[in-house]
Tab-separated table of C-alpha atoms in Angstrom:
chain	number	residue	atom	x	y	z
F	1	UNK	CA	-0.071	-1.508	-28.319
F	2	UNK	CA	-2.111	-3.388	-26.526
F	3	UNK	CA	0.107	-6.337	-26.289
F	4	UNK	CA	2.830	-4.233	-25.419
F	5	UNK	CA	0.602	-3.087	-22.552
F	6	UNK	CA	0.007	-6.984	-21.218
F	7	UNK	CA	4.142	-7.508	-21.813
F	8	UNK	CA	4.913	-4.322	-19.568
F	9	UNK	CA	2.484	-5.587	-17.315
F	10	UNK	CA	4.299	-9.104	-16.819
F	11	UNK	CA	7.679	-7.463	-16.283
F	12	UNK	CA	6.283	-5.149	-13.626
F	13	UNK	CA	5.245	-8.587	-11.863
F	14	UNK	CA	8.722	-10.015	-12.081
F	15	UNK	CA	10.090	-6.640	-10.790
F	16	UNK	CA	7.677	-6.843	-7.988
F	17	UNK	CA	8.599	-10.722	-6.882
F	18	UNK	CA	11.970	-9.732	-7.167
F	19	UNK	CA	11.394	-6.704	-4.741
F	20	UNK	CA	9.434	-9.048	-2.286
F	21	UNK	CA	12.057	-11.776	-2.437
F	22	UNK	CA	14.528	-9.103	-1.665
F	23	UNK	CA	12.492	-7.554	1.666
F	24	UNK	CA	12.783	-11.192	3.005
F	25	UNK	CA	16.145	-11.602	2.890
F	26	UNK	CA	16.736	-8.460	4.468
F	27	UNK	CA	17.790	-7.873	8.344
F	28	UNK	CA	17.004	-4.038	8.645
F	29	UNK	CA	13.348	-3.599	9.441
F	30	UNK	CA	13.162	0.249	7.539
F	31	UNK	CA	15.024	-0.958	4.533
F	32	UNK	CA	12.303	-4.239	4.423
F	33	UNK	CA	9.646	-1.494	4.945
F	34	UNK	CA	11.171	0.603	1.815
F	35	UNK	CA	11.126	-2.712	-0.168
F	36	UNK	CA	7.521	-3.399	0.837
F	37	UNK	CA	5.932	0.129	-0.673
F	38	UNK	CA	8.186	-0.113	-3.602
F	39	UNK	CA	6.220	-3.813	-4.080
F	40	UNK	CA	3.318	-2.292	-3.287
F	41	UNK	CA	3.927	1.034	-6.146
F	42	UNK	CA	5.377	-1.307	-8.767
F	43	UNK	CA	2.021	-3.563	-8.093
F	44	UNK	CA	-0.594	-0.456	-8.577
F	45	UNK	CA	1.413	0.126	-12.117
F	46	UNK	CA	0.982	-3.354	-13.077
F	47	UNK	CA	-2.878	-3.131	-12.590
F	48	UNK	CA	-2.735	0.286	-14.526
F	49	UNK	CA	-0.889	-1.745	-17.359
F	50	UNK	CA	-3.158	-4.512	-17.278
F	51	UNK	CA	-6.423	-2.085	-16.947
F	52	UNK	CA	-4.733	-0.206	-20.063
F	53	UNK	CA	-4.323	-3.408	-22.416
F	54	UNK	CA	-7.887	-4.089	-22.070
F	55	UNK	CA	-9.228	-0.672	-22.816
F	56	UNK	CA	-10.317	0.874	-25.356
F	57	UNK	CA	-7.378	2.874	-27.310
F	58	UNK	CA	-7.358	6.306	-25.274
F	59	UNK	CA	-10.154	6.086	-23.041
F	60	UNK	CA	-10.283	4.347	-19.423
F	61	UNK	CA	-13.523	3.765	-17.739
F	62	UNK	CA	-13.058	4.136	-14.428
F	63	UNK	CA	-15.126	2.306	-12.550
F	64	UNK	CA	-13.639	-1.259	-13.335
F	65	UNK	CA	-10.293	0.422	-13.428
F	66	UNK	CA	-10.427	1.915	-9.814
F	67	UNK	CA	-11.963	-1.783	-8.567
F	68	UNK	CA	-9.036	-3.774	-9.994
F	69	UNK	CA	-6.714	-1.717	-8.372
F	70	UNK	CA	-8.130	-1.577	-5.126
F	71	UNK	CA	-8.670	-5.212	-5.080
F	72	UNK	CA	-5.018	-5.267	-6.179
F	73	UNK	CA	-3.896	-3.574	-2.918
F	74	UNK	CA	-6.227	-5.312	-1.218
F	75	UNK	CA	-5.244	-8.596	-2.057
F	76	UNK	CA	-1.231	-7.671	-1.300
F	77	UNK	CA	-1.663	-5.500	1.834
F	78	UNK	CA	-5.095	-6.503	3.672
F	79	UNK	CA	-3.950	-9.890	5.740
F	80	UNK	CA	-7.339	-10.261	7.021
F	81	UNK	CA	-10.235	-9.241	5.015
F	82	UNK	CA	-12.909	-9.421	7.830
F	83	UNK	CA	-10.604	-6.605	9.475
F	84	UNK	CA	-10.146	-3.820	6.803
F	85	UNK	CA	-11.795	-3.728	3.795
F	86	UNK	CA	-11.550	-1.071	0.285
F	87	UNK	CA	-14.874	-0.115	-0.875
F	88	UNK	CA	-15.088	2.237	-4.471
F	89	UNK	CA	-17.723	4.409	-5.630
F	90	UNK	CA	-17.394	5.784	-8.872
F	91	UNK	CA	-20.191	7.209	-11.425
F	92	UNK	CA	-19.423	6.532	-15.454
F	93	UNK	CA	-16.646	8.577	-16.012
F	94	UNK	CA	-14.388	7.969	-19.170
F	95	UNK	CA	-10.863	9.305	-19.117
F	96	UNK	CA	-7.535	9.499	-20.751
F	97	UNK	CA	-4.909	6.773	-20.414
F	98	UNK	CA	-2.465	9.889	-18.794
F	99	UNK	CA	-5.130	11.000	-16.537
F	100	UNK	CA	-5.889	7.327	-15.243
F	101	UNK	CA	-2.836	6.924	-14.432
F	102	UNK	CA	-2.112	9.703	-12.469
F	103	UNK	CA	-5.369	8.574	-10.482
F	104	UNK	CA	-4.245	5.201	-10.002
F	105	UNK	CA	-0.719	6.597	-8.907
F	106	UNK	CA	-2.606	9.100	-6.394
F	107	UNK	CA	-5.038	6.510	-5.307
F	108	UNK	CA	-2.414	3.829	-4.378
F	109	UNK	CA	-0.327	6.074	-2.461
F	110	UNK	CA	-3.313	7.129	-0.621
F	111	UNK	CA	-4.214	3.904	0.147
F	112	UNK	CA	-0.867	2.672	1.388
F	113	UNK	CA	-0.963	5.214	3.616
F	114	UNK	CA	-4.088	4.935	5.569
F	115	UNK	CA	-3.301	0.680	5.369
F	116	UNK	CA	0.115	1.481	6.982
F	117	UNK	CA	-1.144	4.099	9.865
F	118	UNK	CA	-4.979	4.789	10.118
F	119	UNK	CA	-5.412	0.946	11.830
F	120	UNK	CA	-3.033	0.215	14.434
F	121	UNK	CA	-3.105	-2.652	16.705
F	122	UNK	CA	-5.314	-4.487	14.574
F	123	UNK	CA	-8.031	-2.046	14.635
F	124	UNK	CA	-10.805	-3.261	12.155
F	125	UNK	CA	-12.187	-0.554	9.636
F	126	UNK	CA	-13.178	0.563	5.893
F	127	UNK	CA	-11.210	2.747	3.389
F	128	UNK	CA	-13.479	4.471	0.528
F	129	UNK	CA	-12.556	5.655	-2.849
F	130	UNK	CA	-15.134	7.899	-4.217
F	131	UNK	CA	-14.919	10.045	-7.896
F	132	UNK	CA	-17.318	12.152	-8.964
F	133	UNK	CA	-17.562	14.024	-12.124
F	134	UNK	CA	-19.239	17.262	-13.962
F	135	UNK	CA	-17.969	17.866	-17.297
F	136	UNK	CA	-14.572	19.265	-17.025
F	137	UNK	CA	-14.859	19.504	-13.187
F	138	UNK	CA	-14.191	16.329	-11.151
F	139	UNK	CA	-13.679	15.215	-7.206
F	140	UNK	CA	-11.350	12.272	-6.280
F	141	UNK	CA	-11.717	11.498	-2.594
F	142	UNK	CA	-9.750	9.107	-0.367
F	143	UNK	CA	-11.274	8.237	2.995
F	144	UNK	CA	-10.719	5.901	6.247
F	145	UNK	CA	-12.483	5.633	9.713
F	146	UNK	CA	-9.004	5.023	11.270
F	147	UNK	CA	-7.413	6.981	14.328
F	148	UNK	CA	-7.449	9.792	12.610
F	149	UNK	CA	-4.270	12.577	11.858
F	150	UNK	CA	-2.019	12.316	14.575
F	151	UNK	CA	-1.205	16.047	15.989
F	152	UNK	CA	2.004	17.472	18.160
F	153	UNK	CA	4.717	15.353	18.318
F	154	UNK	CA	3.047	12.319	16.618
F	155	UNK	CA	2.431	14.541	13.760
F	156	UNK	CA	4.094	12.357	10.788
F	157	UNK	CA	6.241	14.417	8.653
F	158	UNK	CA	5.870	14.288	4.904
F	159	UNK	CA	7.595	11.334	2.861
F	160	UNK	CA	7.951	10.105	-0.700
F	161	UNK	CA	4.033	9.150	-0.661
F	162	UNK	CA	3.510	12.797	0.016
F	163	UNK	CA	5.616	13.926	-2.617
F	164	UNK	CA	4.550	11.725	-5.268
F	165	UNK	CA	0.627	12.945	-4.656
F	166	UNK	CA	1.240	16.291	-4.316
F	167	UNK	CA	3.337	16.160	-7.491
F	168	UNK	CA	0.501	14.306	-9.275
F	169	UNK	CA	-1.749	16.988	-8.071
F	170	UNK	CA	-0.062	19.773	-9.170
F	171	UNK	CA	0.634	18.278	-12.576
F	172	UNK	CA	-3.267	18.020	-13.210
F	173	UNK	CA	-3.726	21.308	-11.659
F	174	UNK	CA	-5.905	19.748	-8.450
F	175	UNK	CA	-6.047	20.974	-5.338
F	176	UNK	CA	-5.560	18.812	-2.541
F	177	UNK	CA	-7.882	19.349	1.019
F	178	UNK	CA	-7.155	16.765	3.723
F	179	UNK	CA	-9.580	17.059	6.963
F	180	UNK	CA	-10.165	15.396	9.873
F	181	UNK	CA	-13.212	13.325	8.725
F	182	UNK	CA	-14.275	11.976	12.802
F	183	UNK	CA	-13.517	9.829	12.531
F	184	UNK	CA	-10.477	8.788	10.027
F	185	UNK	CA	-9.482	11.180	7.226
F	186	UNK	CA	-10.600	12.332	4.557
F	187	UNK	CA	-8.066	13.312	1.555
F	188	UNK	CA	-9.779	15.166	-1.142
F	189	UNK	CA	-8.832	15.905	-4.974
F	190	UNK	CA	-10.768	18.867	-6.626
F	191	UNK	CA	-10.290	20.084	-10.300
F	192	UNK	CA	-12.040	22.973	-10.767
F	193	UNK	CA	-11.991	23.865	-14.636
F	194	UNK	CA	-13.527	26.996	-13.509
F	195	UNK	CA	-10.887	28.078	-11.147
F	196	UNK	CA	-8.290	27.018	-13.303
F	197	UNK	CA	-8.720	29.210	-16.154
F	198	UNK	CA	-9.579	32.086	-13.680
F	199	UNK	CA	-6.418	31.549	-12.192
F	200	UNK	CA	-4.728	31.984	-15.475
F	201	UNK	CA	-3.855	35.885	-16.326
F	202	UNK	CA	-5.441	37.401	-19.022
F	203	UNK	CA	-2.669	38.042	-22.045
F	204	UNK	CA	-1.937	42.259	-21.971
């Protein structure tokens, strides 16, 4: 398995190069951007892969897990290190191989995001990853000290990234709070083990 892990992680690679070499060649600046995330999505799976062949069979700790990938991102989307910077915080939790990747998917998407519009004109700044853990009950957060959420007509409207965390969210029955965090934003993942089961209806 695990070797089929490190294989799957060398073809994402290729896919990726190929997706980069492709956004080069291309004249339309939205269909180089599209390119871009899709190198930057099929990169994040690649460090999940990687991450995964090393592990333990079953569990991920996610500590070194959540630093690869950030330094993944980093290394493919921060031009200027001095300028922006990912920082991760993470107790000792141990998950699943399902669950980290979900958290990985979440996180990257996240993070694209606030690299792509919480730093305009070269504005310098930090993005933080923090997870936090209580038995059952666990909090994924996803902050920057950028411009903040844009409001009115600026107000960006909801695209694949969006879908693809909310999706995530839903399918390990979080709940998603995103707040103005003055300054930057704050997204925040709760799962509430609690809540959950209250939420559930008690069979007649």
């Amino acid at each position: 398995m695990q070797e089929v892990q490190h294989r799957v992680a060398n073809s994402l690679q290729i896919i990726a190069s190929l997706l980069m070499q492709s956004a080069r060649r291309v004249q339309s600046e939205e269909a180089r951007g599209h390119l871009h995330d899709a190198h930057q999505r099929v990169m994040s799976i690649a460090a999940v892969q990687r991450h995964l062949a090393t592990s333990s069979p079953g569990d991920v700790a996610l500590r070194p897990y959540f630093a690869q990938l950030c330094e993944s991102l980093g290394a493919s989307m921060i031009h200027d290190p001095r300028r922006l910077s990912i920082a991760v915080t993470v107790d000792d939790s141990v998950v699943s191989a399902n669950v980290s990747i979900s958290l990985g998917l979440i996180i990257t998407e996240l993070v694209i995001n606030a690299l792509k519009h919480a730093f305009p004109h070269r504005r310098h700044g930090k993005i933080t990853i923090d997870y936090r853990s209580d038995g059952l009950d666990w909090t994924l957060s996803v902050r920057d000290d950028g411009i903040g959420m844009p409001t009115g007509a600026e107000k960006a409207q909801p695209g694949l990234g969006t879908g693809i965390v909310e999706a995530l969210a839903r399918q390990m029955k979080g709940v998603i709070h995103v707040v103005d965090a003055n300054p930057g934003t704050a997204v925040t993942l709760v799962h509430d083990e609690a809540a959950d089961h209250a939420a559930v209806p008690a069979a007649a």
